[in-house]
XYZ file of C-alpha atoms in Angstrom:
516
model
C -18.629 -48.282 -60.797
C -15.649 -46.006 -60.051
C -16.715 -43.395 -57.432
C -15.926 -39.687 -58.663
C -12.561 -38.105 -57.752
C -12.052 -36.925 -54.393
C -8.802 -35.558 -52.982
C -7.035 -37.683 -50.613
C -7.307 -36.402 -46.973
C -4.406 -35.329 -45.182
C -3.234 -36.902 -41.765
C -3.814 -34.921 -38.452
C -0.677 -34.740 -36.619
C -1.796 -33.089 -33.680
C -3.169 -36.483 -32.762
C -0.664 -38.658 -30.839
C -2.007 -41.964 -32.439
C -0.840 -40.527 -35.880
C 2.613 -39.398 -34.735
C 2.926 -43.053 -33.116
C 1.858 -44.527 -36.651
C 4.647 -42.309 -38.324
C 7.411 -43.462 -35.798
C 6.650 -47.010 -36.503
C 6.930 -46.404 -40.126
C 10.097 -44.726 -39.630
C 11.530 -47.683 -37.592
C 10.858 -49.878 -40.507
C 12.651 -47.647 -42.722
C 15.491 -47.438 -40.599
C 15.867 -51.242 -40.648
C 15.940 -50.885 -44.594
C 18.587 -48.625 -44.657
C 21.930 -49.324 -46.515
C 20.312 -51.664 -48.919
C 21.166 -51.571 -52.587
C 19.003 -51.298 -55.444
C 19.297 -52.759 -58.926
C 18.060 -51.329 -62.155
C 15.070 -53.328 -63.134
C 14.534 -53.935 -66.992
C 11.821 -55.966 -68.399
C 11.591 -57.834 -65.110
C 15.258 -58.382 -64.981
C 17.523 -57.108 -62.304
C 20.924 -55.299 -63.042
C 23.359 -54.331 -60.455
C 26.555 -52.397 -61.243
C 30.166 -52.369 -59.510
C 29.728 -48.668 -59.377
C 26.754 -47.583 -57.094
C 25.136 -44.432 -56.131
C 24.869 -43.322 -52.579
C 21.799 -41.606 -51.175
C 22.346 -39.733 -47.935
C 20.173 -38.841 -45.155
C 20.015 -34.997 -45.364
C 19.466 -34.835 -41.714
C 22.391 -36.794 -40.704
C 24.709 -36.504 -43.713
C 27.222 -39.598 -42.334
C 24.447 -41.702 -42.622
C 23.590 -43.700 -46.059
C 20.148 -44.060 -46.743
C 20.673 -46.567 -49.671
C 23.133 -47.608 -52.516
C 21.691 -48.282 -56.335
C 23.056 -49.366 -59.330
C 24.744 -46.566 -61.395
C 23.233 -47.607 -64.911
C 25.470 -48.227 -67.914
C 24.573 -46.987 -71.504
C 24.024 -50.901 -72.042
C 21.562 -51.356 -69.406
C 19.851 -47.959 -70.796
C 19.784 -49.741 -74.198
C 17.938 -52.963 -73.007
C 15.554 -50.665 -71.130
C 14.210 -49.051 -74.816
C 14.620 -52.772 -75.910
C 12.306 -54.123 -72.993
C 10.031 -50.983 -73.177
C 9.357 -51.211 -77.009
C 8.606 -54.781 -76.661
C 6.109 -54.435 -73.969
C 4.623 -51.834 -75.839
C 3.204 -53.887 -78.575
C 0.649 -55.686 -76.173
C 0.512 -52.737 -73.672
C -0.851 -50.085 -76.453
C -3.851 -52.452 -77.279
C -5.284 -52.573 -73.869
C -8.176 -50.639 -72.998
C -7.785 -47.311 -71.276
C -10.237 -48.734 -68.594
C -7.973 -51.959 -67.891
C -4.899 -49.530 -67.577
C -6.663 -47.476 -65.420
C -7.575 -50.043 -63.141
C -3.752 -50.819 -62.284
C -3.146 -47.068 -61.425
C -6.161 -47.316 -58.889
C -4.633 -50.677 -57.513
C -1.192 -48.820 -57.312
C -3.112 -46.001 -55.471
C -4.809 -48.496 -52.965
C -1.454 -49.967 -52.183
C 0.379 -46.585 -51.352
C -2.784 -45.350 -49.298
C -2.401 -48.640 -47.227
C 1.169 -47.853 -46.455
C 0.732 -44.227 -46.468
C 2.882 -43.677 -43.178
C 5.825 -45.952 -44.669
C 5.757 -44.032 -47.835
C 5.755 -40.531 -45.879
C 8.502 -41.879 -43.722
C 10.802 -42.543 -46.975
C 10.296 -38.889 -47.769
C 11.107 -37.562 -44.300
C 14.328 -39.665 -44.131
C 15.659 -39.499 -47.797
C 14.656 -35.897 -48.671
C 14.056 -34.287 -45.318
C 10.489 -33.525 -45.196
C 8.656 -32.762 -42.237
C 5.730 -35.130 -41.255
C 3.147 -32.628 -42.773
C 5.124 -31.935 -45.871
C 5.817 -35.595 -46.316
C 2.037 -36.790 -45.640
C 0.912 -33.745 -48.296
C 3.369 -35.455 -50.820
C 2.120 -38.843 -50.501
C -1.629 -37.726 -50.452
C -0.711 -36.013 -53.581
C 0.932 -39.155 -55.053
C -2.506 -41.108 -54.439
C -4.485 -38.170 -55.945
C -2.344 -38.224 -59.376
C -2.970 -41.944 -59.733
C -6.589 -41.639 -58.905
C -7.401 -38.812 -60.948
C -5.520 -39.748 -64.102
C -7.036 -43.244 -63.906
C -10.421 -41.481 -64.237
C -9.321 -38.927 -67.049
C -7.960 -41.891 -69.062
C -11.455 -43.525 -68.913
C -12.917 -40.394 -70.120
C -10.293 -40.080 -72.752
C -11.345 -43.278 -74.089
C -14.997 -41.921 -74.495
C -13.585 -38.974 -76.307
C -13.481 -39.811 -79.854
C -15.673 -37.620 -81.732
C -18.323 -38.590 -84.418
C -19.376 -36.213 -86.961
C -21.719 -36.906 -89.924
C -20.699 -35.446 -93.106
C -22.716 -37.816 -95.388
C -25.022 -40.722 -94.739
C -22.548 -43.049 -96.106
C -19.620 -42.043 -94.081
C -18.508 -42.636 -90.576
C -15.813 -40.291 -88.739
C -14.086 -40.551 -85.431
C -11.036 -39.905 -83.636
C -9.069 -42.021 -81.255
C -6.204 -41.069 -78.922
C -3.505 -43.530 -79.174
C -0.247 -43.946 -77.310
C 3.171 -42.405 -78.544
C 5.571 -45.140 -77.602
C 8.504 -45.407 -75.036
C 8.794 -42.290 -72.822
C 11.282 -41.184 -70.145
C 10.444 -40.078 -66.512
C 13.062 -37.981 -65.326
C 12.166 -37.380 -61.556
C 13.006 -34.301 -59.294
C 14.123 -35.112 -55.852
C 12.249 -32.600 -53.993
C 8.678 -34.467 -55.217
C 10.538 -37.820 -55.827
C 7.057 -39.642 -55.056
C 4.225 -37.402 -56.204
C 5.575 -35.833 -59.276
C 7.454 -39.261 -60.319
C 4.247 -41.138 -59.783
C 2.251 -38.678 -62.004
C 4.793 -38.633 -64.622
C 4.845 -42.148 -64.988
C 1.288 -42.833 -64.551
C 0.200 -40.415 -67.003
C 2.135 -42.243 -69.711
C 1.330 -45.730 -68.866
C -2.309 -45.214 -68.583
C -2.404 -44.027 -72.123
C -0.708 -47.126 -73.563
C 3.021 -45.782 -73.539
C 5.694 -47.784 -71.748
C 8.044 -45.836 -69.576
C 11.798 -45.494 -68.418
C 11.713 -44.085 -64.889
C 14.828 -42.617 -64.072
C 14.661 -41.308 -60.225
C 16.631 -38.554 -58.676
C 20.156 -39.820 -57.209
C 19.366 -38.141 -53.768
C 15.900 -40.056 -53.563
C 16.702 -43.318 -55.230
C 15.038 -45.144 -52.496
C 11.668 -43.331 -52.791
C 11.748 -44.139 -56.431
C 12.662 -47.853 -55.874
C 9.676 -47.939 -53.610
C 7.046 -46.388 -55.921
C 8.592 -48.522 -59.002
C 7.899 -51.619 -56.753
C 4.379 -50.502 -55.783
C 3.567 -50.504 -59.527
C 4.790 -54.047 -59.697
C 3.052 -55.169 -56.865
C -0.332 -53.539 -58.476
C 0.221 -55.939 -61.500
C 1.798 -53.378 -64.186
C 3.421 -55.950 -66.393
C 7.237 -56.132 -66.902
C 8.493 -53.854 -69.224
C 5.671 -51.321 -69.134
C 7.691 -49.538 -66.256
C 11.260 -49.862 -66.164
C 13.398 -48.547 -63.339
C 16.844 -47.062 -64.313
C 18.820 -45.203 -61.678
C 22.008 -43.615 -62.865
C 24.067 -40.398 -63.015
C 22.138 -37.579 -63.909
C 24.571 -35.837 -66.366
C 25.952 -38.762 -68.184
C 23.117 -41.366 -68.034
C 20.408 -38.352 -68.580
C 22.247 -37.028 -71.603
C 22.405 -40.570 -73.164
C 18.500 -41.628 -72.707
C 17.182 -38.229 -73.835
C 19.451 -38.249 -76.723
C 18.476 -41.694 -77.539
C 16.703 -42.514 -80.948
C 14.283 -44.912 -79.407
C 13.039 -42.277 -77.011
C 9.561 -40.929 -78.048
C 8.815 -38.493 -75.452
C 10.476 -36.991 -72.257
C 8.716 -35.649 -69.264
C 10.960 -33.755 -66.990
C 10.620 -31.732 -63.615
C 13.923 -30.081 -62.537
C 16.149 -27.193 -62.948
C 16.059 -24.759 -65.714
C 19.725 -25.390 -66.724
C 19.073 -29.006 -67.149
C 15.654 -28.821 -68.671
C 16.864 -26.356 -71.201
C 19.909 -28.907 -71.907
C 17.379 -31.722 -72.127
C 15.351 -29.677 -74.607
C 18.277 -29.131 -76.884
C 19.266 -32.638 -76.905
C 15.834 -33.784 -77.633
C 15.491 -31.451 -80.646
C 18.348 -33.134 -82.538
C 16.851 -36.217 -84.634
C 19.183 -39.130 -84.463
C 20.049 -41.817 -87.075
C 17.148 -44.214 -87.085
C 14.638 -41.746 -85.257
C 11.185 -41.415 -86.857
C 9.651 -38.857 -84.750
C 9.905 -35.357 -83.183
C 10.393 -36.071 -79.595
C 7.758 -34.496 -77.382
C 9.281 -32.825 -74.533
C 7.186 -31.859 -71.498
C 8.891 -30.203 -68.614
C 8.524 -27.954 -65.422
C 11.610 -25.632 -64.487
C 10.907 -23.764 -61.496
C 10.354 -20.024 -60.723
C 10.856 -16.847 -58.941
C 7.577 -16.784 -57.304
C 6.057 -13.698 -55.603
C 3.580 -12.745 -53.361
C 2.191 -9.230 -53.579
C 0.637 -7.461 -50.495
C -1.562 -4.640 -51.034
C -2.240 -1.720 -48.505
C -5.980 -3.048 -48.370
C -5.940 -6.691 -46.997
C -5.658 -8.829 -44.027
C -2.217 -8.115 -42.790
C -1.723 -11.070 -40.370
C -3.123 -13.485 -42.930
C -0.656 -11.926 -45.682
C 2.168 -12.265 -43.368
C 1.568 -15.871 -42.329
C 0.930 -17.216 -45.876
C 4.298 -15.404 -46.995
C 5.887 -17.388 -44.200
C 4.243 -20.637 -45.263
C 5.165 -20.198 -48.878
C 8.755 -19.313 -48.552
C 9.702 -21.641 -45.714
C 7.670 -24.887 -46.279
C 9.727 -27.556 -47.174
C 12.710 -25.178 -46.685
C 11.664 -23.347 -49.668
C 12.690 -26.341 -52.199
C 9.457 -26.127 -54.031
C 9.466 -24.843 -57.326
C 6.208 -22.938 -56.238
C 7.950 -21.424 -53.182
C 7.574 -17.760 -52.483
C 11.159 -16.103 -52.811
C 9.925 -12.588 -53.363
C 7.330 -10.408 -50.856
C 6.404 -7.439 -52.958
C 4.630 -5.232 -50.610
C 3.240 -1.647 -51.330
C 4.921 1.112 -49.498
C 1.892 2.000 -47.023
C 2.009 -1.494 -45.345
C 5.694 -2.456 -46.083
C 6.729 -1.890 -42.607
C 3.664 -3.493 -40.991
C 4.144 -6.529 -43.097
C 7.556 -6.893 -42.666
C 7.437 -6.737 -38.960
C 4.894 -9.733 -38.930
C 6.721 -11.721 -41.507
C 9.817 -11.341 -39.344
C 7.745 -12.346 -36.205
C 6.158 -15.529 -37.683
C 9.203 -16.807 -39.262
C 11.429 -16.336 -36.205
C 8.980 -18.892 -34.521
C 10.114 -21.637 -36.851
C 12.014 -24.321 -35.451
C 14.971 -26.094 -37.548
C 16.298 -29.764 -36.852
C 16.158 -33.421 -38.106
C 13.099 -34.163 -40.234
C 11.976 -37.073 -38.150
C 11.466 -34.646 -35.192
C 7.915 -34.463 -34.337
C 6.388 -31.046 -34.785
C 9.671 -29.365 -36.384
C 8.951 -26.591 -38.618
C 11.819 -26.954 -41.219
C 14.246 -30.045 -41.809
C 17.556 -29.885 -43.869
C 18.187 -28.742 -47.436
C 18.851 -31.829 -49.612
C 22.504 -32.146 -50.036
C 25.993 -30.326 -50.243
C 25.366 -28.720 -53.377
C 22.244 -27.081 -52.347
C 23.602 -26.315 -48.927
C 26.715 -24.352 -50.642
C 24.446 -22.673 -53.388
C 22.172 -21.287 -51.071
C 25.227 -20.202 -48.528
C 26.563 -18.274 -51.666
C 23.179 -16.556 -52.333
C 22.914 -15.592 -48.326
C 26.372 -13.977 -49.014
C 25.263 -12.155 -52.095
C 22.432 -11.074 -50.107
C 24.355 -9.150 -47.469
C 25.416 -6.801 -50.189
C 22.130 -6.554 -51.945
C 19.839 -5.918 -48.864
C 19.283 -5.668 -45.029
C 19.539 -9.094 -43.527
C 16.924 -9.342 -40.678
C 16.633 -12.782 -40.169
C 19.175 -15.790 -40.359
C 22.609 -15.816 -41.256
C 25.399 -17.905 -42.937
C 24.781 -21.564 -41.835
C 26.917 -23.166 -39.346
C 28.469 -26.906 -39.824
C 26.369 -29.472 -38.193
C 25.386 -33.122 -38.439
C 22.859 -32.134 -41.474
C 22.354 -29.747 -43.993
C 20.498 -27.381 -41.808
C 19.908 -23.513 -42.885
C 17.634 -21.546 -40.664
C 15.027 -19.111 -42.491
C 16.730 -16.046 -44.008
C 15.240 -12.876 -44.683
C 16.513 -9.538 -46.626
C 14.623 -6.535 -46.529
C 14.773 -3.322 -48.775
C 15.924 -5.475 -51.592
C 16.156 -3.718 -55.055
C 14.053 -5.086 -57.607
C 16.861 -5.755 -59.753
C 19.194 -7.520 -57.413
C 20.417 -10.999 -57.891
C 18.199 -12.342 -54.961
C 15.212 -10.690 -56.604
C 16.136 -12.225 -59.854
C 17.535 -15.456 -59.570
C 16.228 -18.933 -58.347
C 17.733 -19.805 -55.177
C 15.723 -22.801 -54.402
C 16.141 -22.711 -50.419
C 14.702 -20.685 -47.111
C 15.872 -17.142 -48.561
C 13.324 -14.586 -48.988
C 13.605 -11.149 -50.401
C 11.292 -8.403 -49.179
C 10.823 -5.627 -52.019
C 9.099 -2.114 -51.556
C 6.468 -1.174 -54.468
C 5.115 2.349 -54.548
C 1.641 1.008 -55.715
C -0.409 -2.228 -56.615
C 0.460 -1.446 -60.113
C 4.170 -1.211 -59.597
C 4.315 -4.478 -57.499
C 2.756 -6.315 -60.579
C 5.454 -4.691 -62.734
C 7.963 -5.915 -60.225
C 6.557 -9.462 -60.093
C 6.259 -9.882 -63.863
C 10.144 -8.615 -64.256
C 11.321 -12.029 -64.279
C 12.203 -14.810 -66.782
C 9.892 -17.213 -64.917
C 6.141 -17.589 -64.556
C 5.190 -20.380 -62.649
C 2.940 -19.180 -59.500
C 2.191 -16.067 -57.817
C -0.145 -14.715 -55.380
C -1.844 -11.337 -54.613
C -3.579 -10.172 -51.375
C -5.969 -7.549 -51.544
C -9.541 -6.660 -50.429
C -9.835 -4.154 -53.510
C -11.704 -5.904 -56.147
C -10.553 -3.804 -58.968
C -6.967 -4.647 -57.959
C -7.636 -8.607 -57.786
C -9.111 -8.169 -61.242
C -6.200 -6.539 -62.418
C -4.018 -9.102 -61.211
C -6.259 -11.901 -62.732
C -5.471 -10.090 -66.093
C -1.713 -8.857 -65.788
C 0.063 -11.201 -63.092
C 1.787 -13.422 -65.797
C 2.225 -16.848 -64.130
C 0.368 -20.316 -64.918
C -0.964 -20.502 -61.333
C -2.175 -17.247 -60.068
C -3.645 -17.387 -56.207
C -5.726 -14.415 -54.631
C -5.681 -13.970 -50.908
C -3.696 -17.568 -50.325
C -0.758 -19.105 -50.437
C 1.328 -19.451 -53.743
C 2.180 -23.333 -52.978
C -0.099 -26.298 -52.711
C -1.757 -26.899 -56.068
C -4.240 -29.688 -55.711
C -4.646 -32.641 -58.308
C -7.837 -32.013 -60.146
C -8.543 -28.632 -58.881
C -5.624 -26.341 -59.782
C -3.695 -27.576 -62.702
C -0.099 -26.921 -62.419
C 2.316 -25.622 -64.858
C 4.113 -22.188 -65.918
C 4.887 -19.910 -68.364
C 7.982 -18.341 -70.016
C 11.203 -20.402 -68.589
C 9.155 -21.903 -66.085
C 8.396 -24.766 -68.614
C 5.891 -25.806 -70.859
C 2.859 -25.399 -68.971
C 1.890 -28.889 -68.956
C -0.636 -28.172 -66.548
C -0.045 -31.501 -64.510
C -3.114 -32.609 -62.449
C -5.579 -30.959 -65.217
C -8.012 -32.371 -67.536
C -5.894 -31.773 -70.557
C -2.693 -33.344 -69.275
C -3.039 -36.915 -70.738
C -3.349 -35.361 -74.062
C 0.659 -34.685 -74.083
C 1.136 -38.512 -74.030
C -1.392 -39.194 -76.873
C -1.826 -38.589 -80.508
C -5.039 -38.272 -82.118
C -5.901 -40.282 -85.030
C -8.537 -39.199 -87.241
C -10.471 -42.192 -89.031
C -12.889 -42.130 -91.992
C -14.873 -45.155 -93.251
C -16.993 -45.197 -96.318
C -19.800 -47.249 -96.095
């Protein structure tokens, strides 16, 4: 009997023994740096002359690994292998496929510190942020395994006449593509892939180029768990050219993407075109980021609100699609909250992610560093800089917390997604005005409201137009199986990852009637 789902517990890094375990795991990762990872298609390895280079964002002169830069020919082989494996995989029971997810979860759980260390070194996560992602990865695997077993039982039977049987089965779609984000290159990648295969689909896994080692080790975990060759296929490659090719491919049945709005809308456009030989409308599920706000009412716990704003804005350097980039504060408490936010943000330490106890690591790469720097420059003309400044040249892509106060609600830094440690403080005339400001965006992913006024909390429930709303808590850290995740408007297709309805996105309902 499979036990009920329970969230994976987090590691307590206040205990010295856990820091030591992390350091042992980091030493193991150090020994593996510089290796090359091939594409793996149907169990066969393909290495290319041209390679992708993944760099340590804490030390930009250090290569984490290299990987094959997959060609269109290798991509074609991936579709062929995946469709071939689909023939036998689709007829497996949901329970049999679910057990392989549970086995994968067990492998990652046993090697938790190692997987977290990969995230520390390759994508710059602090110990706590890396551990939380590894736990989320395990949760996705465990949760979707159980949801799949429930889905197998979901087919409905309705009696219309005594000599007729009616039922519905949820059958797989075919070959899908999982295009991973670099910021959750383990958890989200695992969830997107696991959801596809547990429903009987086969998958092509395309890792982020800046997190290819994490992707390779996740793929390896699926293989070690016994997922058959061809059911998952590992296809590293350049995001633009290879990505365009595979999402446009006539043999792609569905696409699961998490990333930027620009790339996501481009993928959606490419996927909408029906190619010669294509017999279906491609199904696209995507999460595209946000411009998330935390509202602070005059009647609330000021200290808690300020600490929460800082945690939501600067956790993982603000590189979460759910991160708080706008704090919208009712004028009565604007100065008080501003002073507290400044106080707590000033205490954050910045340095190499592998340093125990560090508050913030680096941003992911030079492109992110330059983009964030450009927004800081813009912000100097749009608000009053009260913390941080233009980043200085260093061994890594480090940017200290940046806070602008007195930002106009229509300013660029109040409207556009920055995806970095930059926070805009905006003054609102009232709670109602704060809601108007919060909703005045193209996005609609997460949001939070702090208030002890029940009427205002209910108003936020009804009027704050986001897919994930939090009241009197941070706007990051959605838990699998508890807070299904996905946003409105241009934040994506509201897929609600980690929720009870998510697996339905990767199935098609087949209604059947038999006359007796």
